[in-house]
Amino acid sequence: MIPVLLIFIPVFAGLISFLLKNERTVKGWALVSSLIVLATSIGAITTNNPASTLFDATWLPSLGARFTVSLDGMSKMLVLLTAVAFTLVFVATNKNEYKHTAAFYGLMLLTQAGLMGVFLATDCLLFYFFWEFALIPVYFLCSIWGGKKRIAVTFKFFIYTFVGSLFMLVGILYLYFLTPDQSFSLNSFYSLKLTLTQQCNAFLLFFIAFAIKMPIFPLHTWQPDAYEQSPTATTMILSGVMVKMGLFGVIKWLLPIVPLAINRYAMPVMILSVIGVLYASLIAIKQDDVKRLIAYSSIAHIGLMCAAIFSQKNIALEGVLIQMFNHGINVIGLWIVANAIEQQLGTRKLSELGGLAVTAPKLAILTVIMAFANVALPLTNAFIGEFLMFNGIFQYNIWLAAVAGISIILAAVYTLNMVQKIFYGNTVTATEKAIDIDNNVFLSLSITAVLILVLGVFPQPLIDLTKSAVHLLFVK
Amino acid sequence: MGITQSLFWFLSVLALVAALMVLLSKNPVHSVLWLIVVFFAISGHYILLNAQFLAIVNLIVYAGAIMVLFLFVIMLMNPNTETEPRKNFLVQIAGIVAGGCLLTVFISLVKQASEMNNKTALLKTGNIGLIGNLGKALFSDFVVPFEISSVLFLSAMVGAVVIGKKN
Amino acid sequence: MSKIIYLVPLFPLIGFLINGLGRKFLSKPLISIIASGAILASFIVSVLLFINVKNTGSISAAYFDFINFANVVIPFAFQIDQLSSLFLLIITGIGFLIHLYSSAYMHEETSHHYARYFAYLNLFVFSMLLLVMGANYVIMFIGWEGVGLCSYLLIGYWFKNINYTYAAKKAFVMNRIGDLGFLLAVFWLINKLGTVAYVDVFANVSKLSQADITIITTLLFIGAMGKSAQIPLYTWLPDAMAGPTPVSALIHAATMVTAGIYMIARSNILYTMAPQTQAFIAVIGLATALFAASIALKQDDIKKVLAYSTVSQLGYMFLGLGVGAYTGAVFHVMTHAFFKALLFLGAGSVIHAMHHEQDIRKMGGLKKYLPITHITFLLGCLAIAGVPPFSGFFSKDEILTAAYAKNPLLYYFGMAGALMTSFYMFRLYALTFLGKFRGTHEQEHHLHESPLAMTIPLLVLAALSVVGGFIGVPEVFKADSHWLEHFLSPIFAQSAALTESHHLSHSTEYTMIGTSTALILVTIIFAWKKFSNYVPNEGENEGFNKLLANKWYVDELYNSIIVKPIELFSGLLKNVIEKNVIDGAVNGVGKLVVASSRQLRLIQNGQVGSYILIMVVFIIVFLFAWINDLTIVRFFNKLF
Amino acid sequence: MPIQYYIYLALTLFTIGIIGVLTRRNAIIIFMCIELMLNAVNLLLVAFSKMHNGIALVTNKDSMVGIDAQLFVFFIMVVAAAEVSVGLAIIVMMYRNTHSIDVNFLNRLKN
Amino acid sequence: MNAIILSALAGVVMMLSGIFTNKQSVIKLVSIIALLVLITGNVLQTYGHCSIQIDTKNLLAFSKAGLYFNTLIFISTFVYFILSGKAIEKAGVNVAEYFALIFFVLCGVSILTSFNGLLMFFLGIEILSIPLYILTGSDKRNLKSNEASLKYFLMGSFSTGLMLMGIALVFGATGNFSLNATGQKTAYDVLNAGILAPVGLLFIFISMLFKVSAAPFHFWTPDVYDGAPSVFTSFMSTIVKAAGFYAFIHLFETKSYDLGPSWKLLLTFAIVLTLLVGNITAIFQHSVKRMLAYSSISQAGFMLFSLYSSNTLAKEGIFIYTVAYSFATIGVFAILIYLKDYTFDGYNGLAKTQPVLAFTNTVFLLSLAGIPLTAGFFGKYFMLASAVKAGAPLMLVIVAVLFAAISVYYYFKVIQAMYFKQGDAELNDNVPTSFKTALIAIAIVIILIGIFPSTVLNWLYF
């Protein structure tokens, strides 16, 4: 029953949110709802009772599609991430002003429902449904509340991902007709015995969607623009949770179904990913806009995760799972910082910032923590994931690991660049009158920081949560 | 070559020549008249094929009623204008070439159509074209389409009214 | 005893947390008491552990699984053996002195920044302790990167000065380059052995192929290059002098930079089994020693001289490691920690007195104003120069002797470096303390000896610099007198078993010691004479001197062959490739669609005639396709 | 008469009709050409009707096979008549508004 | 049979009602009642209560599917009356006649869903077409309307000629107009044994491509849809087109009607070309109405998949597609008619002034674009699924989805104009609450079908 709650609490909360009039009520309502979802998701990760982790109902009997949602280790973790992310976002952006507040929060909550659905669905058609369901509110969020070039940029984003998901739809149909019982259920898909050609067909069709969503080089160009132009709250969700959809898809919907194809395409995909990692890191060095910088940094991180998945080593996969969570937390932290800066100073340009540590020491300290989590310093959460992932890539191919490893140097360069240009030096016009962050931002950043450190020192609970999922993927 | 054959060839040539003249006449009135000639030739064929009812109907309905309607309309519009400015020469050539190709393809297809070899259309004999038999069939087996065609007429009538009525 | 191990890093951590979180509420004296007290507590525990280890051998403690997945199990475990307990003493001991010193040195800071400073220092000690206490390479790596972080924070402590933050960034990034090597070595170990715990790795070292060992050791050494500032990754260290002087003393002289030595000494068995890597280390170490020393000759910034001297001394240590003199290297780490900390703190005292003037050309004659500083500094100089019987003499001698045994050429070069060391140290000494004061009158007016909190550490360290060498008196003087070698022997036993020790004859050793001492003394006197009455001279930095004064233009070289190309390349990627090629392709598809739309709609020209013409054409096409259907179908089947 | 002759004849007439549609601009002439096409079809249908009837007569003297084609022709005429009434009404309406029945004149709607 | 007779009668009633009353609202009311009677009659027949039993001599055959389709069409017409009834009143003076003509079209539709021979097929098509020529030209003063009407008429008659030639050839080869009988005769491999029958079928095929406005025989569509009064464009592009498709499939669903191996090839060609022309050309349009005309071409491209695969899935699909497509398009047109300016800019800022219109229009457009959670998604889904099931080359399906993605471009341009652009969309008229309610109801239906298409499908199998 829990999975259903996880999906439908945000749906109803979102629909109700549309009807609310008062701005503060809406914000409070959204926060309350996200807290309830958070509580539910904590319940979800602690339970193992099949009655509460699985829900199955008829949906489209004639098509062989059922409304099946269930929790396994991986989805538990991602559900938790989604819940945490939304709570953090709502807390951190509480002071942001939006026109049509009710609609904004309504759409945000609907996005949450979509994301939950993606992570929970074990029926492929349902998965596809939620996949798109998560996208549409985001389209409106970005187009209505975004920056100057929002319409064109969001549209590019939408078309890009939509093309991808249509390919996936063809792939889903392709596999569906190969299943013996004409069913969309995950188990039928897992029980498929496919020839190499069939696997390759299915792989290519699915992977385009996932690759665009992640995104991996060279399909990434929608992302920096979209991140830059979206309202920050949405950007947080986009980069914190939504990009995980692609990785999640590969792990859950590709890896066990088309192992031969994965094996066959592993090398090219990994090379692309590694190129993307370096490419994005190098571009990040030159970025002047904080949001774009974080965007490229995110592309680099995701590229590494993609490479790790395709190494097909269970240690790397474990790393990816952990990193999905950790990257989500970290990048949201960075966005909160970016948002705090933009809200207060009205600029995101590194060249217009400087010396903020003088006027906003709390923000500076917390940002430094985020920054070092971003460069995967040991004892921050990101280290564990990267450590395991690099291990796996290393097992697959030493040279790839070595080349990808350059990114840990480049990551230090661009991240520290950012910290330096924002916080160090003497104050400039933009930062002279800045005041330190308010309690909301402080609270959310502190939570993030605590998560970063706690998971950096005690990653084992997260590993234990997802261990079985990784194991199952390789047993199949 | 018997008389029937001679008639067949005569009517065929007449139909074709008249049809061509429909195209070639500059004056639309002449076109109408040539078309009537075509209809007459075709009616002649019907008679040869012993489809007397259709021959008559063709004359009355087509050559008579419909063509007269055409004539009225043309007269109404302005009989004296040396009608249309000719179409762009290239377009005409293109049209003729396309038509020629189509005809060539048709002919080659019919030539290949071996299932039609040794089949003939019965001339002068047979009674299915007789009005009695047709009438019987029309009011027994084909009563439904017959009735339904009234809907067609009705809609055409309503249509003509809607279009023609002055606001 | 193993139950109290965790206390060692815990105290600094607590100190860090209290000072870090309470920086708004705590008063300055309280802050310094908390910070110093934490380190002192650690020191006491370290002493207890040291005694325990000395008596009963190594102890270890595992706390929780840091990473436990499939066959990779990495516990969060500490291992205290002879090597690490020695380092513990150095770190906490010198750390405490430096904390004490800092409490006075940093008194001008606001309490807010004061607390931040001490929090960073405590965090640094914590990381350094993790580095040396860890029972496996991953825990070591945590500390390894942790000290990099703290170094970054402390170098950039005065963050308002943007140049300092550049230095901090440079330090971190260069360290990271090395860290990548370290990390790859760890992966290699996990991949080949499935474990990173020292005990298991060293026990299973025979399972590794020769190539594996060579690669692993090389990669680890690359890590050490970054952390211990060896060629080519040394340039961050001189720049790191941007941090407060006690920081330089603690991090960039006494502790962090020796992490590389510690790591290699720790992995001695691997290195012993990889003679190629050892040779490589020896060459790099020696080259660094000479190169840095040559630069130090012409530096005018008091801290820069010491910084290059540190790089140079680290080179000696690597030389020692490279020639298999592990004990010697560790010994030199220890003595170097004493005298280099002393020198830095002394320099700090001078700077303090000079109101943050660091240019030695503008000093001079400070002898009479700063007596304690002067005496202790002189002792430090003598120690670093290797004058018997100061501590530096013993440790340096041990390394050079071992080098001679390996290859006399190494020794000769090493000796040349030692001479340079004595020259630039006494140049420094003479310019600072001798002659006439060359600063402004205002500075002269304010010159005074530093407070007690600063001079006590100086005195303690001076004492240690003087007597510290006696724990490792060479065999040649007295048999079984090398206490350190004896103490550390369990660590290096496995390596020792693999190498036949070729002892030099006593006469050779005596000759070497005699010659070197004589040469050093000559150099010292030369420098003393030359610079005791120094007058600034415009034309002195010409030709070769200019090259040295500008540090061989290495920074500029790096800038033009590495940094600039990368910048240009990223600029190219950002502005051309990303914008025009990749995004251009995406947008190009969009534009193509729109353009084709513009063209395609022209077919819809509004003319019935052409519509029908097209239809007729397609009817012909359809008929044709139908006639030739098999051919076309076959064609398409081939196509797809 | 061999059926091919009729087929050729009908198809030729049909094609002439098509060519007329393609080459003329006068809406009424185009319409007439379409009527010509319909007549070609009618002729073909009647010929086929007699062909099938002839085949059937061999076995059954009173066979009515093929009568449906003749009735089909009848219905085609019905439809044609209806079409003519509507079509001419449209042409007249057009003429009233534009004083032209040139189809090339009809190009407000394009692209 | 109920549907055919009742719709013809309803037409007559409407025709006469114009004589007795001039009140347009009364006429509209009568038409709605007549339509409800029609629906009832059809539903009754579906469940075996045929009130008028006529022996059709095997010329008509009433199948369940056909009757269901009738119902769907009638319901769509009902929706159309509800949403656009007011617009029909305003389209001209001959309101009663317009309704009559619409009912005659419905009669044609009913024939097309039940024909069992080429004769009835032909009559059905003609009954369907002739009223449309008139409706297209019903705005007599408007030159565009005139032009559209004449173009439609000329080209429509031309395609009728083609169809008749096809029928004649088929008859020549088989001696029969009946679908079943013809089927028996041509059940052998046409390639070896015959030429005339397949060529004839090819002609019928082409003329049907014309009717459903598939490329390369689509040329009439944009001009006619653009020129016709919007309210009738709405009718033509939805209800009539869907019926055309049903007839098309009905005609070619028996396997024996096979054009040989190239059959699929030609169809593939038509599908790809239709999608290409429809989608690509729609992008550059400035007028939303004309864009919708092209979009209807592209939708036809998708619907052609049902012909390509001709399996049960395809048939289910065409039902869903019809509902999804018709409802959405009718809705979009109903809103379009309220606007002063038919260009994209005319929609600027509609969300601010008319949130309900903007929202429902968004739902309709999303459905047209085939975004999940709307009925349109399942329409496309079924089409693609049936094609994959029928073993279509994956390339073809991929091409189709790529074009679907392109279609998002122009549909979303409207959404962008409504929500994200500044402006004051001007309306012709006040929007009555009842209209808004109806729009919302239909939007909800579209979403419900988008989530539970099974409800519709189950009803089919009931």
PDB file of C-alpha atoms in Angstrom, chain B:
ATOM      1  CA  MET B   1     -15.964  -7.059 -90.936  1.00  0.00           C
ATOM      2  CA  GLY B   2     -19.635  -7.183 -90.319  1.00  0.00           C
ATOM      3  CA  ILE B   3     -21.921  -4.335 -89.718  1.00  0.00           C
ATOM      4  CA  THR B   4     -21.628  -4.613 -85.985  1.00  0.00           C
ATOM      5  CA  GLN B   5     -17.901  -4.417 -86.176  1.00  0.00           C
ATOM      6  CA  SER B   6     -18.077  -1.472 -88.506  1.00  0.00           C
ATOM      7  CA  LEU B   7     -20.473   0.206 -86.170  1.00  0.00           C
ATOM      8  CA  PHE B   8     -18.226  -0.499 -83.219  1.00  0.00           C
ATOM      9  CA  TRP B   9     -15.241   1.056 -84.897  1.00  0.00           C
ATOM     10  CA  PHE B  10     -17.238   3.958 -86.161  1.00  0.00           C
ATOM     11  CA  LEU B  11     -18.694   4.699 -82.751  1.00  0.00           C
ATOM     12  CA  SER B  12     -15.358   4.260 -81.056  1.00  0.00           C
ATOM     13  CA  VAL B  13     -13.601   6.633 -83.383  1.00  0.00           C
ATOM     14  CA  LEU B  14     -16.440   9.064 -83.088  1.00  0.00           C
ATOM     15  CA  ALA B  15     -16.323   8.944 -79.327  1.00  0.00           C
ATOM     16  CA  LEU B  16     -12.588   9.470 -79.249  1.00  0.00           C
ATOM     17  CA  VAL B  17     -12.574  12.268 -81.788  1.00  0.00           C
ATOM     18  CA  ALA B  18     -15.450  13.980 -80.085  1.00  0.00           C
ATOM     19  CA  ALA B  19     -13.776  13.576 -76.729  1.00  0.00           C
ATOM     20  CA  LEU B  20     -10.635  15.135 -78.084  1.00  0.00           C
ATOM     21  CA  MET B  21     -12.635  17.944 -79.574  1.00  0.00           C
ATOM     22  CA  VAL B  22     -14.123  18.625 -76.131  1.00  0.00           C
ATOM     23  CA  LEU B  23     -10.623  19.400 -75.025  1.00  0.00           C
ATOM     24  CA  LEU B  24      -9.545  21.266 -78.066  1.00  0.00           C
ATOM     25  CA  SER B  25     -12.516  23.551 -78.560  1.00  0.00           C
ATOM     26  CA  LYS B  26     -11.879  27.047 -77.440  1.00  0.00           C
ATOM     27  CA  ASN B  27     -15.472  27.890 -77.066  1.00  0.00           C
ATOM     28  CA  PRO B  28     -17.095  26.085 -74.163  1.00  0.00           C
ATOM     29  CA  VAL B  29     -20.353  25.871 -76.046  1.00  0.00           C
ATOM     30  CA  HIS B  30     -18.609  23.837 -78.679  1.00  0.00           C
ATOM     31  CA  SER B  31     -17.156  21.680 -75.991  1.00  0.00           C
ATOM     32  CA  VAL B  32     -20.605  20.981 -74.686  1.00  0.00           C
ATOM     33  CA  LEU B  33     -21.788  20.065 -78.120  1.00  0.00           C
ATOM     34  CA  TRP B  34     -18.858  17.754 -78.695  1.00  0.00           C
ATOM     35  CA  LEU B  35     -19.497  16.147 -75.368  1.00  0.00           C
ATOM     36  CA  ILE B  36     -23.024  15.496 -76.439  1.00  0.00           C
ATOM     37  CA  VAL B  37     -21.585  13.796 -79.475  1.00  0.00           C
ATOM     38  CA  VAL B  38     -19.511  11.607 -77.182  1.00  0.00           C
ATOM     39  CA  PHE B  39     -22.612  10.694 -75.268  1.00  0.00           C
ATOM     40  CA  PHE B  40     -24.393   9.805 -78.425  1.00  0.00           C
ATOM     41  CA  ALA B  41     -21.528   7.590 -79.478  1.00  0.00           C
ATOM     42  CA  ILE B  42     -21.509   5.895 -76.115  1.00  0.00           C
ATOM     43  CA  SER B  43     -25.236   5.403 -76.286  1.00  0.00           C
ATOM     44  CA  GLY B  44     -24.623   3.798 -79.637  1.00  0.00           C
ATOM     45  CA  HIS B  45     -22.246   1.403 -77.965  1.00  0.00           C
ATOM     46  CA  TYR B  46     -24.862   0.632 -75.346  1.00  0.00           C
ATOM     47  CA  ILE B  47     -27.271  -0.237 -78.085  1.00  0.00           C
ATOM     48  CA  LEU B  48     -24.700  -2.444 -79.690  1.00  0.00           C
ATOM     49  CA  LEU B  49     -24.288  -4.143 -76.364  1.00  0.00           C
ATOM     50  CA  ASN B  50     -28.010  -4.528 -76.163  1.00  0.00           C
ATOM     51  CA  ALA B  51     -28.263  -2.284 -73.139  1.00  0.00           C
ATOM     52  CA  GLN B  52     -31.190  -0.390 -74.449  1.00  0.00           C
ATOM     53  CA  PHE B  53     -32.363   1.070 -71.189  1.00  0.00           C
ATOM     54  CA  LEU B  54     -29.043   2.584 -70.411  1.00  0.00           C
ATOM     55  CA  ALA B  55     -28.750   3.915 -73.917  1.00  0.00           C
ATOM     56  CA  ILE B  56     -31.958   5.770 -73.516  1.00  0.00           C
ATOM     57  CA  VAL B  57     -31.205   6.985 -70.057  1.00  0.00           C
ATOM     58  CA  ASN B  58     -27.842   8.115 -71.196  1.00  0.00           C
ATOM     59  CA  LEU B  59     -29.379  10.155 -73.932  1.00  0.00           C
ATOM     60  CA  ILE B  60     -32.137  11.584 -71.853  1.00  0.00           C
ATOM     61  CA  VAL B  61     -30.307  12.222 -68.662  1.00  0.00           C
ATOM     62  CA  TYR B  62     -26.865  12.982 -69.870  1.00  0.00           C
ATOM     63  CA  ALA B  63     -27.147  14.325 -73.319  1.00  0.00           C
ATOM     64  CA  GLY B  64     -30.477  15.858 -72.602  1.00  0.00           C
ATOM     65  CA  ALA B  65     -30.813  17.097 -69.099  1.00  0.00           C
ATOM     66  CA  ILE B  66     -27.284  17.417 -67.830  1.00  0.00           C
ATOM     67  CA  MET B  67     -25.777  18.867 -70.926  1.00  0.00           C
ATOM     68  CA  VAL B  68     -28.568  21.325 -71.270  1.00  0.00           C
ATOM     69  CA  LEU B  69     -27.866  22.382 -67.755  1.00  0.00           C
ATOM     70  CA  PHE B  70     -24.283  22.913 -68.692  1.00  0.00           C
ATOM     71  CA  LEU B  71     -25.301  24.941 -71.686  1.00  0.00           C
ATOM     72  CA  PHE B  72     -27.577  27.093 -69.576  1.00  0.00           C
ATOM     73  CA  VAL B  73     -24.846  27.807 -67.161  1.00  0.00           C
ATOM     74  CA  ILE B  74     -22.384  28.670 -69.862  1.00  0.00           C
ATOM     75  CA  MET B  75     -24.860  30.927 -71.552  1.00  0.00           C
ATOM     76  CA  LEU B  76     -25.659  32.512 -68.239  1.00  0.00           C
ATOM     77  CA  MET B  77     -22.095  33.353 -67.676  1.00  0.00           C
ATOM     78  CA  ASN B  78     -21.238  34.991 -70.913  1.00  0.00           C
ATOM     79  CA  PRO B  79     -21.152  33.084 -74.109  1.00  0.00           C
ATOM     80  CA  ASN B  80     -19.194  35.627 -76.023  1.00  0.00           C
ATOM     81  CA  THR B  81     -15.937  35.769 -74.161  1.00  0.00           C
ATOM     82  CA  GLU B  82     -13.347  33.834 -76.018  1.00  0.00           C
ATOM     83  CA  THR B  83     -13.272  32.076 -72.696  1.00  0.00           C
ATOM     84  CA  GLU B  84     -10.222  31.289 -70.821  1.00  0.00           C
ATOM     85  CA  PRO B  85      -6.725  32.587 -71.264  1.00  0.00           C
ATOM     86  CA  ARG B  86      -4.816  29.492 -72.230  1.00  0.00           C
ATOM     87  CA  LYS B  87      -2.975  27.671 -69.573  1.00  0.00           C
ATOM     88  CA  ASN B  88       0.726  27.977 -69.245  1.00  0.00           C
ATOM     89  CA  PHE B  89       2.240  26.033 -72.088  1.00  0.00           C
ATOM     90  CA  LEU B  90       4.540  24.037 -69.874  1.00  0.00           C
ATOM     91  CA  VAL B  91       1.688  23.021 -67.642  1.00  0.00           C
ATOM     92  CA  GLN B  92      -0.217  21.851 -70.655  1.00  0.00           C
ATOM     93  CA  ILE B  93       2.706  19.841 -71.911  1.00  0.00           C
ATOM     94  CA  ALA B  94       3.122  18.364 -68.466  1.00  0.00           C
ATOM     95  CA  GLY B  95      -0.543  17.460 -68.402  1.00  0.00           C
ATOM     96  CA  ILE B  96      -0.382  15.823 -71.791  1.00  0.00           C
ATOM     97  CA  VAL B  97       2.797  13.948 -70.977  1.00  0.00           C
ATOM     98  CA  ALA B  98       1.335  12.746 -67.706  1.00  0.00           C
ATOM     99  CA  GLY B  99      -1.838  11.671 -69.430  1.00  0.00           C
ATOM    100  CA  GLY B 100       0.161   9.965 -72.158  1.00  0.00           C
ATOM    101  CA  CYS B 101       2.207   8.074 -69.618  1.00  0.00           C
ATOM    102  CA  LEU B 102      -0.926   7.030 -67.825  1.00  0.00           C
ATOM    103  CA  LEU B 103      -2.409   5.753 -71.036  1.00  0.00           C
ATOM    104  CA  THR B 104       0.751   3.879 -71.890  1.00  0.00           C
ATOM    105  CA  VAL B 105       0.771   2.238 -68.504  1.00  0.00           C
ATOM    106  CA  PHE B 106      -2.884   1.365 -68.889  1.00  0.00           C
ATOM    107  CA  ILE B 107      -2.348  -0.200 -72.258  1.00  0.00           C
ATOM    108  CA  SER B 108       0.637  -2.173 -71.175  1.00  0.00           C
ATOM    109  CA  LEU B 109      -1.311  -3.411 -68.181  1.00  0.00           C
ATOM    110  CA  VAL B 110      -4.252  -4.499 -70.250  1.00  0.00           C
ATOM    111  CA  LYS B 111      -1.905  -6.211 -72.630  1.00  0.00           C
ATOM    112  CA  GLN B 112      -0.481  -8.198 -69.769  1.00  0.00           C
ATOM    113  CA  ALA B 113      -3.891  -8.975 -68.413  1.00  0.00           C
ATOM    114  CA  SER B 114      -4.051 -12.492 -69.719  1.00  0.00           C
ATOM    115  CA  GLU B 115      -7.210 -13.217 -67.791  1.00  0.00           C
ATOM    116  CA  MET B 116      -9.047 -11.084 -70.292  1.00  0.00           C
ATOM    117  CA  ASN B 117      -7.800 -13.058 -73.268  1.00  0.00           C
ATOM    118  CA  ASN B 118     -10.426 -14.735 -75.326  1.00  0.00           C
ATOM    119  CA  LYS B 119     -13.185 -12.943 -73.541  1.00  0.00           C
ATOM    120  CA  THR B 120     -15.684 -11.037 -75.488  1.00  0.00           C
ATOM    121  CA  ALA B 121     -18.439  -8.639 -74.754  1.00  0.00           C
ATOM    122  CA  LEU B 122     -21.666 -10.055 -76.074  1.00  0.00           C
ATOM    123  CA  LEU B 123     -23.072  -7.860 -78.769  1.00  0.00           C
ATOM    124  CA  LYS B 124     -26.653  -7.484 -79.781  1.00  0.00           C
ATOM    125  CA  THR B 125     -27.848 -10.469 -77.793  1.00  0.00           C
ATOM    126  CA  GLY B 126     -28.657 -11.009 -74.164  1.00  0.00           C
ATOM    127  CA  ASN B 127     -31.526  -9.603 -72.237  1.00  0.00           C
ATOM    128  CA  ILE B 128     -30.059  -8.186 -69.098  1.00  0.00           C
ATOM    129  CA  GLY B 129     -30.053  -4.747 -70.557  1.00  0.00           C
ATOM    130  CA  LEU B 130     -33.745  -4.835 -71.173  1.00  0.00           C
ATOM    131  CA  ILE B 131     -35.819  -2.450 -69.189  1.00  0.00           C
ATOM    132  CA  GLY B 132     -38.080  -5.113 -67.785  1.00  0.00           C
ATOM    133  CA  ASN B 133     -35.297  -7.143 -66.303  1.00  0.00           C
ATOM    134  CA  LEU B 134     -33.534  -4.118 -65.008  1.00  0.00           C
ATOM    135  CA  GLY B 135     -36.682  -2.796 -63.456  1.00  0.00           C
ATOM    136  CA  LYS B 136     -37.317  -6.074 -61.716  1.00  0.00           C
ATOM    137  CA  ALA B 137     -33.841  -6.181 -60.305  1.00  0.00           C
ATOM    138  CA  LEU B 138     -33.975  -2.547 -59.320  1.00  0.00           C
ATOM    139  CA  PHE B 139     -37.108  -2.930 -57.303  1.00  0.00           C
ATOM    140  CA  SER B 140     -36.260  -6.229 -55.744  1.00  0.00           C
ATOM    141  CA  ASP B 141     -32.585  -6.754 -55.130  1.00  0.00           C
ATOM    142  CA  PHE B 142     -31.542  -3.168 -55.478  1.00  0.00           C
ATOM    143  CA  VAL B 143     -34.361  -1.436 -53.716  1.00  0.00           C
ATOM    144  CA  VAL B 144     -32.201  -0.338 -50.840  1.00  0.00           C
ATOM    145  CA  PRO B 145     -29.675   1.575 -52.907  1.00  0.00           C
ATOM    146  CA  PHE B 146     -32.503   2.889 -54.983  1.00  0.00           C
ATOM    147  CA  GLU B 147     -34.169   4.339 -51.937  1.00  0.00           C
ATOM    148  CA  ILE B 148     -30.952   5.548 -50.546  1.00  0.00           C
ATOM    149  CA  SER B 149     -30.128   7.402 -53.693  1.00  0.00           C
ATOM    150  CA  SER B 150     -33.127   9.480 -52.854  1.00  0.00           C
ATOM    151  CA  VAL B 151     -31.226  10.742 -49.877  1.00  0.00           C
ATOM    152  CA  LEU B 152     -28.482  11.667 -52.262  1.00  0.00           C
ATOM    153  CA  PHE B 153     -30.873  13.642 -54.374  1.00  0.00           C
ATOM    154  CA  LEU B 154     -32.391  15.220 -51.361  1.00  0.00           C
ATOM    155  CA  SER B 155     -29.071  16.402 -50.152  1.00  0.00           C
ATOM    156  CA  ALA B 156     -28.153  17.623 -53.606  1.00  0.00           C
ATOM    157  CA  MET B 157     -31.412  19.504 -53.716  1.00  0.00           C
ATOM    158  CA  VAL B 158     -30.951  21.037 -50.322  1.00  0.00           C
ATOM    159  CA  GLY B 159     -27.462  21.864 -51.353  1.00  0.00           C
ATOM    160  CA  ALA B 160     -28.489  23.539 -54.529  1.00  0.00           C
ATOM    161  CA  VAL B 161     -30.990  25.548 -52.556  1.00  0.00           C
ATOM    162  CA  VAL B 162     -28.481  26.556 -49.933  1.00  0.00           C
ATOM    163  CA  ILE B 163     -25.944  27.544 -52.502  1.00  0.00           C
ATOM    164  CA  GLY B 164     -28.259  29.082 -54.994  1.00  0.00           C
ATOM    165  CA  LYS B 165     -30.605  30.985 -52.719  1.00  0.00           C
ATOM    166  CA  LYS B 166     -29.883  34.636 -52.526  1.00  0.00           C
ATOM    167  CA  ASN B 167     -29.433  35.904 -49.024  1.00  0.00           C
TER     168      ASN B 167
END
